[in-house]
Amino acid sequence: MSMTFCNVHFTQQPQKIVYVSGALMKSLKLSGKKSVKLRLGGERIPALVKPINKQGNHLYLASGVRKGIKVPMSGGVFLRNLDAGEVQIGPLIGILSDGTSSLINPFGSRTGFIKQLLREGSNQSYIFAFTPRDIDWQDESVNGYFLTETDRFTRKRVPLPDVVYNRLPSRRAETSTSINQLRERFIRKKIPFFNWSFFNKSDIYRLLENDPLAAQHIPESHMNPTPEQIKDMLDRHSFVYYKPSAGSLGKGIYRLSYVPKRGYYARYRNTKGNVLQRFATFSSLIKTLQTRHGRTLRSYVVQQGIRLIEIDACPLDFRFHMHKNGKNQWVVVGIGAKKAGKGSVTTHLKNGGSLLTPQQALSRVFGARGEEVLNNAKKTAITIAEAIEARDQHLIGEIGFDFGIDKDENIWMFEANAKPGRSIFRHPSLRAEGKASVEHILEHCLYLSKFRRREGV
Ligand SMILES: Nc1ncnc2c1ncn2[C@@H]1O[C@H](COP(=O)(O)OP(=O)(O)O)[C@@H](O)[C@H]1O
Ligand SMILES: [Mg+2]
């Protein structure tokens, strides 16, 4: 199987004909052939081959062919020479997300990121975004959002894509029957789909329990603990985190501690700000939590609290943004150091946290050893990403880890995000990493759709 980059042009003839330049005839091994089967995504069409005299790799599609397999636009794409005399144009990459139906801002706050993917990706692929409602399973086609040269969205109907990058925004929607069906349909059609869904914290902790290399980096955790278990954890650890397994943005998180003779303390954030509440007895603490959250406490996790390294008396943790590259290997693409706001239980920027580069943060804490600590953390990130991938049955191409580091240089994983936010890339020193992140997503799409260029080509 070989791969060629070529320029696709459209012609007006209604016939099913393709005009192929000399060089392209050669690299597609079409010399002497009268016809070829062209494929885009899930659609195929037979076409007559006519050689033309032109320098370089050029393919002219008559409108009979273009409409038959729904080629969305002219321009540079790859051609894959498949075994059965078939030539595949592509890749056709689909980004699955959701939002409003407006053409200006169809994916809400994700629109900017999606535009960035489409902008970078359209130099080497047919790339579009779509929502679950845009798929016509009967017709096996998608009414996708493509980007025009003037950076606007335009709708085009294309075949089912060669690969799907899942950025569905809602955890709740993702567990619905219709989204489950949608994913199963893509899998049945052998269309790679990554990432499968949001992670739950407790699922990830459980997944890694039996992986000795990864498990040493997970603080002791218990899902849906009884009050006795929480009490036991408080007896053994100087403080614990009590957090919703499917939570995000620090919502609903408590930092609980016990101070002998004084009582129990809960630190959390409510609508007004950071709160520190004291309880004379353990049972009054539990009662308050139960009153505030009721049955939702069943999906909480209690976790050993890690004493994080600090700057200016504010705890620090780290976001490690991981991608799979075009060779299917895990790479640490961007790292942000997050400093907690004063009195905040978490380091989220929304809660007054601030962002530093890891070098800035670690050199302030560990001096000259900072670099070594960072390298160790990078190795750990790759080990844990590999462990999650090996134990999860679905395709994973991206993970955002929340890591803590203690003063003994131990690395701890608090959370793995399957659809990590991109706020760290807004830091002026992390812009290049943000671009690299986009490039890695596209490279991995090329890999999964088998459209990655071979080494040295
Ligand atoms: N076990 C823990 N020990 C110390 N700090 C923690 C612990 N768990 C969470 N945190 C702090 O709270 C933040 C949010 O926790 P996380 O598990 O990432 O939940 P969320 O889904 O809300 O982001 C972390 O980034 C970290 O700063
Ligand atoms: Mg987090």
CSV table of C-alpha atoms and ligand atoms in Angstrom, one decimal:
chain,number,residue,atom,x,y,z
A,1,MET,CA,0.0,0.0,0.0
A,2,SER,CA,1.4,3.4,-0.9
A,3,MET,CA,0.4,7.0,-0.1
A,4,THR,CA,0.7,10.1,-2.2
A,5,PHE,CA,-0.1,13.7,-1.6
A,6,CYS,CA,-2.0,15.3,-4.4
A,7,ASN,CA,-4.0,18.3,-5.6
A,8,VAL,CA,-7.6,17.6,-6.2
A,9,HIS,CA,-9.5,19.8,-8.8
A,10,PHE,CA,-13.0,19.7,-10.0
A,11,THR,CA,-14.3,19.8,-13.6
A,12,GLN,CA,-17.8,20.3,-14.8
A,13,GLN,CA,-18.4,17.2,-17.0
A,14,PRO,CA,-21.2,15.0,-15.7
A,15,GLN,CA,-19.5,11.7,-16.5
A,16,LYS,CA,-17.7,9.5,-14.1
A,17,ILE,CA,-14.2,10.3,-15.2
A,18,VAL,CA,-11.0,11.2,-13.5
A,19,TYR,CA,-8.1,12.9,-15.2
A,20,VAL,CA,-4.8,11.9,-13.7
A,21,SER,CA,-1.4,13.7,-14.2
A,22,GLY,CA,1.6,11.5,-15.4
A,23,ALA,CA,3.4,11.5,-12.1
A,24,LEU,CA,0.3,10.5,-10.2
A,25,MET,CA,-0.6,7.8,-12.7
A,26,LYS,CA,2.8,6.3,-11.9
A,27,SER,CA,2.6,6.5,-8.1
A,28,LEU,CA,-0.9,5.2,-8.0
A,29,LYS,CA,0.2,2.4,-10.4
A,30,LEU,CA,-2.6,3.2,-12.8
A,31,SER,CA,-0.5,3.2,-16.0
A,32,GLY,CA,-2.4,1.1,-18.6
A,33,LYS,CA,-5.6,0.9,-16.5
A,34,LYS,CA,-8.9,2.1,-17.9
A,35,SER,CA,-10.8,2.4,-14.7
A,36,VAL,CA,-10.3,2.8,-11.0
A,37,LYS,CA,-12.6,2.7,-7.9
A,38,LEU,CA,-12.4,5.9,-5.9
A,39,ARG,CA,-13.4,6.0,-2.3
A,40,LEU,CA,-14.0,8.8,0.2
A,41,GLY,CA,-14.9,7.8,3.8
A,42,GLY,CA,-17.6,5.1,3.5
A,43,GLU,CA,-18.5,5.9,-0.2
A,44,ARG,CA,-17.1,4.2,-3.3
A,45,ILE,CA,-17.5,4.9,-7.1
A,46,PRO,CA,-16.0,3.4,-10.2
A,47,ALA,CA,-14.6,5.9,-12.7
A,48,LEU,CA,-12.8,6.0,-16.0
A,49,VAL,CA,-9.2,7.0,-16.0
A,50,LYS,CA,-7.8,9.5,-18.5
A,51,PRO,CA,-4.1,10.4,-18.3
A,52,ILE,CA,-3.3,14.1,-18.8
A,53,ASN,CA,-0.1,15.9,-19.4
A,54,LYS,CA,0.7,18.0,-16.4
A,55,GLN,CA,3.6,18.3,-14.0
A,56,GLY,CA,3.2,17.2,-10.4
A,57,ASN,CA,0.4,15.2,-8.7
A,58,HIS,CA,-2.9,16.3,-9.9
A,59,LEU,CA,-6.3,14.7,-9.9
A,60,TYR,CA,-9.3,16.2,-11.8
A,61,LEU,CA,-12.7,14.9,-10.7
A,62,ALA,CA,-15.6,15.2,-13.1
A,63,SER,CA,-18.7,16.2,-11.3
A,64,GLY,CA,-20.2,12.7,-11.7
A,65,VAL,CA,-17.4,11.4,-9.5
A,66,ARG,CA,-17.3,14.3,-7.2
A,67,LYS,CA,-21.1,14.1,-6.4
A,68,GLY,CA,-21.1,10.3,-6.4
A,69,ILE,CA,-18.7,10.1,-3.4
A,70,LYS,CA,-19.5,13.6,-2.0
A,71,VAL,CA,-16.0,15.2,-2.3
A,72,PRO,CA,-16.4,18.4,-0.3
A,73,MET,CA,-13.8,20.6,-1.8
A,74,SER,CA,-10.7,20.8,-4.0
A,75,GLY,CA,-7.2,21.2,-2.6
A,76,GLY,CA,-4.4,19.1,-1.2
A,77,VAL,CA,-5.2,15.7,0.3
A,78,PHE,CA,-3.7,12.2,0.5
A,79,LEU,CA,-4.4,9.3,-1.8
A,80,ARG,CA,-4.1,5.8,-0.5
A,81,ASN,CA,-3.6,3.0,-3.0
A,82,LEU,CA,-5.6,0.1,-1.7
A,83,ASP,CA,-5.2,-3.5,-2.7
A,84,ALA,CA,-8.3,-4.1,-4.8
A,85,GLY,CA,-7.5,-1.5,-7.4
A,86,GLU,CA,-9.1,1.1,-5.1
A,87,VAL,CA,-7.8,4.6,-4.5
A,88,GLN,CA,-8.9,6.2,-1.2
A,89,ILE,CA,-9.0,10.0,-1.0
A,90,GLY,CA,-8.7,11.5,2.5
A,91,PRO,CA,-8.6,11.2,5.3
A,92,LEU,CA,-12.1,12.4,6.0
A,93,ILE,CA,-11.9,13.5,9.7
A,94,GLY,CA,-15.0,14.1,11.8
A,95,ILE,CA,-14.9,16.1,15.1
A,96,LEU,CA,-18.0,15.3,17.1
A,97,SER,CA,-19.2,17.9,19.4
A,98,ASP,CA,-22.4,19.8,20.3
A,99,GLY,CA,-23.8,23.2,21.0
A,100,THR,CA,-26.3,25.5,19.4
A,101,SER,CA,-27.4,25.4,15.7
A,102,SER,CA,-26.1,28.8,14.9
A,103,LEU,CA,-23.7,29.0,12.0
A,104,ILE,CA,-21.5,31.6,13.7
A,105,ASN,CA,-21.0,29.8,17.0
A,106,PRO,CA,-22.3,26.2,16.4
A,107,PHE,CA,-20.2,24.6,19.2
A,108,GLY,CA,-20.5,27.2,22.0
A,109,SER,CA,-17.4,27.8,23.9
A,110,ARG,CA,-15.6,25.0,22.0
A,111,THR,CA,-16.0,26.8,18.7
A,112,GLY,CA,-12.6,28.5,18.8
A,113,PHE,CA,-10.8,25.2,19.4
A,114,ILE,CA,-12.8,23.4,16.7
A,115,LYS,CA,-12.0,26.2,14.2
A,116,GLN,CA,-8.3,25.8,15.1
A,117,LEU,CA,-8.5,22.0,14.4
A,118,LEU,CA,-10.3,22.6,11.1
A,119,ARG,CA,-7.8,25.4,10.1
A,120,GLU,CA,-4.7,23.3,10.8
A,121,GLY,CA,-6.2,20.1,9.5
A,122,SER,CA,-7.6,21.3,6.2
A,123,ASN,CA,-4.1,21.5,4.7
A,124,GLN,CA,-3.8,17.8,4.6
A,125,SER,CA,-7.3,16.3,5.0
A,126,TYR,CA,-11.0,16.8,4.6
A,127,ILE,CA,-11.9,17.8,8.1
A,128,PHE,CA,-15.3,18.8,9.5
A,129,ALA,CA,-17.1,19.1,12.8
A,130,PHE,CA,-20.6,17.7,13.4
A,131,THR,CA,-23.2,17.1,16.1
A,132,PRO,CA,-25.1,13.8,16.7
A,133,ARG,CA,-28.1,15.4,14.9
A,134,ASP,CA,-26.1,15.9,11.7
A,135,ILE,CA,-25.7,12.2,11.0
A,136,ASP,CA,-28.1,10.5,8.6
A,137,TRP,CA,-27.6,6.8,9.3
A,138,GLN,CA,-30.0,5.7,6.6
A,139,ASP,CA,-28.0,7.6,3.9
A,140,GLU,CA,-24.7,6.9,5.7
A,141,SER,CA,-23.8,10.6,5.4
A,142,VAL,CA,-23.1,13.6,7.7
A,143,ASN,CA,-24.1,17.2,7.2
A,144,GLY,CA,-20.8,18.6,8.4
A,145,TYR,CA,-19.4,22.0,9.3
A,146,PHE,CA,-16.4,22.8,7.1
A,147,LEU,CA,-14.3,25.9,7.3
A,148,THR,CA,-14.1,28.3,4.4
A,149,GLU,CA,-11.0,30.2,3.4
A,150,THR,CA,-12.4,33.2,5.1
A,151,ASP,CA,-12.7,31.3,8.4
A,152,ARG,CA,-16.5,30.8,8.3
A,153,PHE,CA,-18.5,27.7,8.7
A,154,THR,CA,-20.2,26.2,5.7
A,155,ARG,CA,-22.3,23.0,5.6
A,156,LYS,CA,-21.5,20.2,3.3
A,157,ARG,CA,-22.9,16.6,3.1
A,158,VAL,CA,-20.2,14.1,3.2
A,159,PRO,CA,-19.9,10.3,3.7
A,160,LEU,CA,-19.3,8.8,7.1
A,161,PRO,CA,-15.7,9.8,8.1
A,162,ASP,CA,-12.6,7.6,8.4
A,163,VAL,CA,-12.1,8.6,12.0
A,164,VAL,CA,-14.0,10.5,14.8
A,165,TYR,CA,-12.4,12.7,17.5
A,166,ASN,CA,-15.0,12.9,20.2
A,167,ARG,CA,-15.4,16.2,22.0
A,168,LEU,CA,-19.1,15.8,23.1
A,169,PRO,CA,-19.3,18.4,25.9
A,170,SER,CA,-21.9,16.9,28.2
A,171,ARG,CA,-21.3,14.0,30.6
A,172,ARG,CA,-25.0,13.5,31.0
A,173,ALA,CA,-25.7,13.3,27.3
A,174,GLU,CA,-22.8,10.9,26.9
A,175,THR,CA,-24.5,8.3,29.0
A,176,SER,CA,-27.8,8.5,27.1
A,177,THR,CA,-29.1,5.7,25.0
A,178,SER,CA,-28.8,7.7,21.8
A,179,ILE,CA,-25.2,8.5,22.2
A,180,ASN,CA,-24.3,5.0,23.2
A,181,GLN,CA,-26.1,3.8,20.0
A,182,LEU,CA,-24.2,6.4,18.0
A,183,ARG,CA,-20.8,5.1,19.3
A,184,GLU,CA,-21.8,1.5,18.8
A,185,ARG,CA,-22.7,2.3,15.2
A,186,PHE,CA,-19.3,3.8,14.5
A,187,ILE,CA,-17.6,0.8,16.0
A,188,ARG,CA,-19.7,-1.6,14.0
A,189,LYS,CA,-18.7,0.2,10.9
A,190,LYS,CA,-15.1,-0.1,12.0
A,191,ILE,CA,-14.7,3.7,12.2
A,192,PRO,CA,-12.1,4.5,14.9
A,193,PHE,CA,-13.7,6.7,17.6
A,194,PHE,CA,-11.6,8.4,20.3
A,195,ASN,CA,-11.9,9.2,23.1
A,196,TRP,CA,-14.8,7.0,24.0
A,197,SER,CA,-16.2,9.1,26.9
A,198,PHE,CA,-15.5,11.2,29.9
A,199,PHE,CA,-13.7,9.3,32.7
A,200,ASN,CA,-15.0,8.8,36.2
A,201,LYS,CA,-12.4,9.3,38.9
A,202,SER,CA,-13.3,6.1,40.7
A,203,ASP,CA,-13.3,4.0,37.4
A,204,ILE,CA,-9.7,5.2,36.8
A,205,TYR,CA,-8.5,4.6,40.3
A,206,ARG,CA,-10.0,1.0,40.1
A,207,LEU,CA,-8.5,0.4,36.7
A,208,LEU,CA,-5.0,1.2,38.0
A,209,GLU,CA,-5.3,-0.7,41.3
A,210,ASN,CA,-3.7,-3.8,39.9
A,211,ASP,CA,-1.0,-2.0,37.9
A,212,PRO,CA,1.8,-1.8,40.4
A,213,LEU,CA,3.8,0.9,38.4
A,214,ALA,CA,0.8,3.2,38.2
A,215,ALA,CA,-0.9,2.3,41.5
A,216,GLN,CA,2.0,3.7,43.6
A,217,HIS,CA,1.0,7.2,42.2
A,218,ILE,CA,-2.7,7.0,43.2
A,219,PRO,CA,-3.5,8.3,46.7
A,220,GLU,CA,-5.6,5.8,48.8
A,221,SER,CA,-9.2,6.1,47.5
A,222,HIS,CA,-12.5,4.6,48.3
A,223,MET,CA,-15.7,4.9,46.3
A,224,ASN,CA,-19.0,5.6,48.1
A,225,PRO,CA,-17.4,5.3,51.5
A,226,THR,CA,-19.4,4.7,54.7
A,227,PRO,CA,-19.0,7.3,57.5
A,228,GLU,CA,-16.8,4.7,59.3
A,229,GLN,CA,-14.5,4.6,56.3
A,230,ILE,CA,-14.2,8.3,56.2
A,231,LYS,CA,-13.5,8.4,59.9
A,232,ASP,CA,-10.9,5.7,59.5
A,233,MET,CA,-9.2,7.7,56.6
A,234,LEU,CA,-9.2,10.8,58.9
A,235,ASP,CA,-7.5,8.8,61.6
A,236,ARG,CA,-4.8,7.6,59.3
A,237,HIS,CA,-4.2,10.7,57.1
A,238,SER,CA,-3.8,14.2,58.3
A,239,PHE,CA,-6.5,15.3,55.9
A,240,VAL,CA,-8.7,13.8,53.1
A,241,TYR,CA,-10.4,15.0,49.9
A,242,TYR,CA,-14.0,14.1,49.5
A,243,LYS,CA,-15.0,14.6,45.9
A,244,PRO,CA,-17.7,13.7,43.3
A,245,SER,CA,-16.5,10.9,41.1
A,246,ALA,CA,-17.9,12.5,38.0
A,247,GLY,CA,-17.2,16.0,39.0
A,248,SER,CA,-15.2,18.7,37.4
A,249,LEU,CA,-13.9,22.3,37.9
A,250,GLY,CA,-13.6,21.6,41.7
A,251,LYS,CA,-17.4,21.6,42.1
A,252,GLY,CA,-18.6,19.8,45.3
A,253,ILE,CA,-15.1,19.1,46.6
A,254,TYR,CA,-14.4,19.1,50.3
A,255,ARG,CA,-11.1,19.0,52.1
A,256,LEU,CA,-11.7,17.4,55.5
A,257,SER,CA,-9.4,17.3,58.5
A,258,TYR,CA,-9.3,16.4,62.2
A,259,VAL,CA,-7.5,18.5,64.8
A,260,PRO,CA,-7.3,16.7,68.2
A,261,LYS,CA,-9.2,18.5,70.9
A,262,ARG,CA,-10.6,21.1,68.4
A,263,GLY,CA,-12.7,18.9,66.1
A,264,TYR,CA,-13.4,18.4,62.5
A,265,TYR,CA,-12.9,20.9,59.7
A,266,ALA,CA,-14.4,21.1,56.2
A,267,ARG,CA,-13.0,23.5,53.7
A,268,TYR,CA,-15.0,24.0,50.5
A,269,ARG,CA,-16.2,26.6,48.1
A,270,ASN,CA,-19.8,27.8,47.9
A,271,THR,CA,-21.4,30.5,45.7
A,272,LYS,CA,-20.0,33.3,48.0
A,273,GLY,CA,-16.4,32.0,48.2
A,274,ASN,CA,-14.1,29.8,50.2
A,275,VAL,CA,-15.5,28.5,53.5
A,276,LEU,CA,-13.9,26.9,56.5
A,277,GLN,CA,-16.4,25.2,58.8
A,278,ARG,CA,-15.7,23.6,62.2
A,279,PHE,CA,-17.6,20.7,63.6
A,280,ALA,CA,-17.4,19.6,67.3
A,281,THR,CA,-18.2,16.0,66.4
A,282,PHE,CA,-17.7,13.7,63.4
A,283,SER,CA,-21.4,12.9,63.2
A,284,SER,CA,-22.3,16.6,62.9
A,285,LEU,CA,-19.8,16.9,60.0
A,286,ILE,CA,-21.4,13.9,58.3
A,287,LYS,CA,-24.9,15.1,58.9
A,288,THR,CA,-24.1,18.5,57.3
A,289,LEU,CA,-22.6,16.8,54.2
A,290,GLN,CA,-25.7,14.5,53.9
A,291,THR,CA,-28.1,17.5,54.2
A,292,ARG,CA,-26.2,19.4,51.6
A,293,HIS,CA,-25.8,16.5,49.0
A,294,GLY,CA,-28.2,13.7,49.9
A,295,ARG,CA,-28.0,10.7,47.7
A,296,THR,CA,-25.4,12.2,45.4
A,297,LEU,CA,-22.9,11.4,48.1
A,298,ARG,CA,-23.1,7.8,46.8
A,299,SER,CA,-21.0,8.9,43.8
A,300,TYR,CA,-18.4,10.5,46.0
A,301,VAL,CA,-14.8,9.3,46.5
A,302,VAL,CA,-12.8,9.8,49.7
A,303,GLN,CA,-9.1,10.2,49.0
A,304,GLN,CA,-6.0,10.5,51.0
A,305,GLY,CA,-4.9,14.1,51.1
A,306,ILE,CA,-1.5,14.9,49.6
A,307,ARG,CA,0.5,17.8,51.1
A,308,LEU,CA,1.4,19.6,47.9
A,309,ILE,CA,4.5,21.7,47.4
A,310,GLU,CA,3.7,25.4,47.8
A,311,ILE,CA,4.7,28.8,46.5
A,312,ASP,CA,3.9,31.8,48.7
A,313,ALA,CA,2.1,29.4,51.0
A,314,CYS,CA,-0.3,28.4,48.2
A,315,PRO,CA,-0.4,24.7,47.1
A,316,LEU,CA,0.7,23.9,43.5
A,317,ASP,CA,-0.4,21.1,41.2
A,318,PHE,CA,0.1,20.4,37.6
A,319,ARG,CA,-1.9,19.7,34.4
A,320,PHE,CA,-0.1,17.2,32.1
A,321,HIS,CA,-1.7,17.3,28.7
A,322,MET,CA,-0.9,14.0,26.9
A,323,HIS,CA,-1.5,13.0,23.3
A,324,LYS,CA,-0.9,10.0,21.2
A,325,ASN,CA,1.3,10.9,18.2
A,326,GLY,CA,1.2,9.7,14.7
A,327,LYS,CA,3.2,6.6,15.7
A,328,ASN,CA,0.6,5.7,18.4
A,329,GLN,CA,3.0,6.6,21.2
A,330,TRP,CA,2.1,8.7,24.3
A,331,VAL,CA,3.8,12.1,24.4
A,332,VAL,CA,3.6,14.9,27.1
A,333,VAL,CA,2.7,17.8,24.9
A,334,GLY,CA,2.0,20.6,27.4
A,335,ILE,CA,2.4,21.1,31.2
A,336,GLY,CA,0.9,23.9,33.2
A,337,ALA,CA,1.7,24.5,36.9
A,338,LYS,CA,-1.4,25.7,38.8
A,339,LYS,CA,-1.1,27.7,42.0
A,340,ALA,CA,-4.2,27.7,44.2
A,341,GLY,CA,-5.9,30.9,45.1
A,342,LYS,CA,-5.6,31.9,48.8
A,343,GLY,CA,-7.8,29.6,50.9
A,344,SER,CA,-9.0,27.6,47.9
A,345,VAL,CA,-9.4,23.8,48.1
A,346,THR,CA,-8.4,23.4,44.5
A,347,THR,CA,-6.1,25.0,42.0
A,348,HIS,CA,-8.7,25.8,39.4
A,349,LEU,CA,-8.2,29.2,37.7
A,350,LYS,CA,-11.9,29.9,38.2
A,351,ASN,CA,-11.3,29.7,41.9
A,352,GLY,CA,-8.6,32.3,42.0
A,353,GLY,CA,-5.7,30.0,40.9
A,354,SER,CA,-2.9,31.2,38.6
A,355,LEU,CA,-0.9,29.5,36.0
A,356,LEU,CA,2.9,29.2,35.8
A,357,THR,CA,5.3,27.3,33.6
A,358,PRO,CA,6.5,24.1,35.3
A,359,GLN,CA,10.1,25.3,35.1
A,360,GLN,CA,9.2,28.5,36.9
A,361,ALA,CA,7.2,26.6,39.6
A,362,LEU,CA,9.6,23.7,40.1
A,363,SER,CA,12.8,25.8,40.2
A,364,ARG,CA,11.2,27.9,42.9
A,365,VAL,CA,10.5,24.9,45.0
A,366,PHE,CA,13.3,22.5,44.3
A,367,GLY,CA,16.0,24.8,42.9
A,368,ALA,CA,18.4,23.1,40.6
A,369,ARG,CA,16.7,19.7,41.2
A,370,GLY,CA,13.5,21.1,39.5
A,371,GLU,CA,14.4,19.8,36.1
A,372,GLU,CA,14.9,16.3,37.4
A,373,VAL,CA,11.6,16.3,39.3
A,374,LEU,CA,9.9,17.5,36.0
A,375,ASN,CA,11.5,14.7,34.0
A,376,ASN,CA,10.4,12.1,36.5
A,377,ALA,CA,6.9,13.4,36.4
A,378,LYS,CA,6.9,13.2,32.6
A,379,LYS,CA,8.0,9.6,32.7
A,380,THR,CA,5.3,8.9,35.3
A,381,ALA,CA,2.7,10.6,33.1
A,382,ILE,CA,3.6,8.3,30.2
A,383,THR,CA,3.6,5.2,32.5
A,384,ILE,CA,0.1,6.0,33.8
A,385,ALA,CA,-1.3,6.9,30.3
A,386,GLU,CA,0.0,3.5,29.0
A,387,ALA,CA,-1.5,1.7,32.0
A,388,ILE,CA,-4.9,3.3,31.5
A,389,GLU,CA,-4.9,2.6,27.8
A,390,ALA,CA,-3.9,-1.0,28.3
A,391,ARG,CA,-6.7,-1.6,30.7
A,392,ASP,CA,-9.4,0.3,29.0
A,393,GLN,CA,-11.3,-1.4,26.1
A,394,HIS,CA,-11.7,1.7,24.0
A,395,LEU,CA,-9.5,4.0,22.0
A,396,ILE,CA,-7.8,6.7,24.0
A,397,GLY,CA,-5.8,9.4,22.2
A,398,GLU,CA,-5.7,12.2,24.7
A,399,ILE,CA,-5.6,12.6,28.5
A,400,GLY,CA,-5.3,15.6,30.8
A,401,PHE,CA,-3.8,14.5,34.1
A,402,ASP,CA,-4.0,16.5,37.3
A,403,PHE,CA,-0.8,15.7,39.2
A,404,GLY,CA,0.4,16.7,42.6
A,405,ILE,CA,4.0,16.6,43.8
A,406,ASP,CA,4.9,16.4,47.5
A,407,LYS,CA,8.1,17.8,49.1
A,408,ASP,CA,9.7,14.3,48.9
A,409,GLU,CA,9.3,14.6,45.1
A,410,ASN,CA,6.6,11.9,45.0
A,411,ILE,CA,4.2,12.2,42.0
A,412,TRP,CA,0.5,11.7,42.7
A,413,MET,CA,-2.3,11.5,40.2
A,414,PHE,CA,-5.7,13.1,41.3
A,415,GLU,CA,-7.6,12.9,38.1
A,416,ALA,CA,-7.4,11.8,34.4
A,417,ASN,CA,-9.5,13.9,32.0
A,418,ALA,CA,-10.6,12.3,28.7
A,419,LYS,CA,-11.6,15.6,27.3
A,420,PRO,CA,-9.2,18.0,28.9
A,421,GLY,CA,-9.8,21.7,28.9
A,422,ARG,CA,-7.4,23.9,27.1
A,423,SER,CA,-7.0,26.9,29.5
A,424,ILE,CA,-3.3,26.2,30.1
A,425,PHE,CA,-2.5,26.9,26.5
A,426,ARG,CA,-3.7,30.5,27.0
A,427,HIS,CA,-0.5,31.2,29.0
A,428,PRO,CA,1.8,33.2,26.7
A,429,SER,CA,4.7,30.7,27.3
A,430,LEU,CA,2.4,27.7,26.4
A,431,ARG,CA,1.0,28.9,23.1
A,432,ALA,CA,3.4,26.8,21.1
A,433,GLU,CA,2.4,23.7,23.1
A,434,GLY,CA,-1.3,24.5,22.3
A,435,LYS,CA,-0.5,24.4,18.6
A,436,ALA,CA,1.5,21.2,19.1
A,437,SER,CA,-1.6,19.7,20.9
A,438,VAL,CA,-3.7,20.5,17.8
A,439,GLU,CA,-1.1,19.0,15.6
A,440,HIS,CA,-0.9,15.8,17.7
A,441,ILE,CA,-4.7,15.3,17.5
A,442,LEU,CA,-4.5,15.6,13.7
A,443,GLU,CA,-1.5,13.3,13.4
A,444,HIS,CA,-3.3,10.7,15.5
A,445,CYS,CA,-6.3,11.0,13.3
A,446,LEU,CA,-4.0,10.3,10.3
A,447,TYR,CA,-2.6,7.3,12.2
A,448,LEU,CA,-6.0,5.9,13.1
A,449,SER,CA,-7.4,6.4,9.6
A,450,LYS,CA,-4.2,4.7,8.2
A,451,PHE,CA,-3.4,7.9,6.3
A,452,ARG,CA,-0.2,8.7,8.1
A,453,ARG,CA,2.8,9.3,5.8
A,454,ARG,CA,5.4,6.7,6.1
A,455,GLU,CA,8.8,7.6,7.5
A,456,GLY,CA,10.9,9.7,5.3
A,457,VAL,CA,8.1,10.4,2.8
B,1,LIG,N1,-6.1,13.8,47.3
B,1,LIG,C1,-5.8,15.0,47.1
B,1,LIG,N2,-4.8,15.6,47.8
B,1,LIG,C2,-4.5,17.0,47.6
B,1,LIG,N3,-5.1,17.8,46.8
B,1,LIG,C3,-6.1,17.2,46.0
B,1,LIG,C4,-6.5,15.9,46.1
B,1,LIG,N4,-7.5,15.6,45.3
B,1,LIG,C5,-7.7,16.8,44.6
B,1,LIG,N5,-6.9,17.7,45.1
B,1,LIG,C6,-6.9,19.1,44.6
B,1,LIG,O1,-8.1,19.5,44.1
B,1,LIG,C7,-8.0,19.7,42.7
B,1,LIG,C8,-9.3,19.2,42.0
B,1,LIG,O2,-9.4,17.8,42.1
B,1,LIG,P1,-9.7,16.9,40.9
B,1,LIG,O3,-9.6,15.5,41.5
B,1,LIG,O4,-8.9,17.2,39.8
B,1,LIG,O5,-11.3,17.2,40.7
B,1,LIG,P2,-12.0,18.1,39.5
B,1,LIG,O6,-12.7,17.1,38.7
B,1,LIG,O7,-13.0,18.9,40.2
B,1,LIG,O8,-11.0,18.9,38.8
B,1,LIG,C9,-6.8,19.1,42.2
B,1,LIG,O9,-6.3,19.7,41.1
B,1,LIG,C10,-5.9,19.3,43.5
B,1,LIG,O10,-5.4,20.6,43.5
B,2,MG,MG,-9.2,18.3,37.9
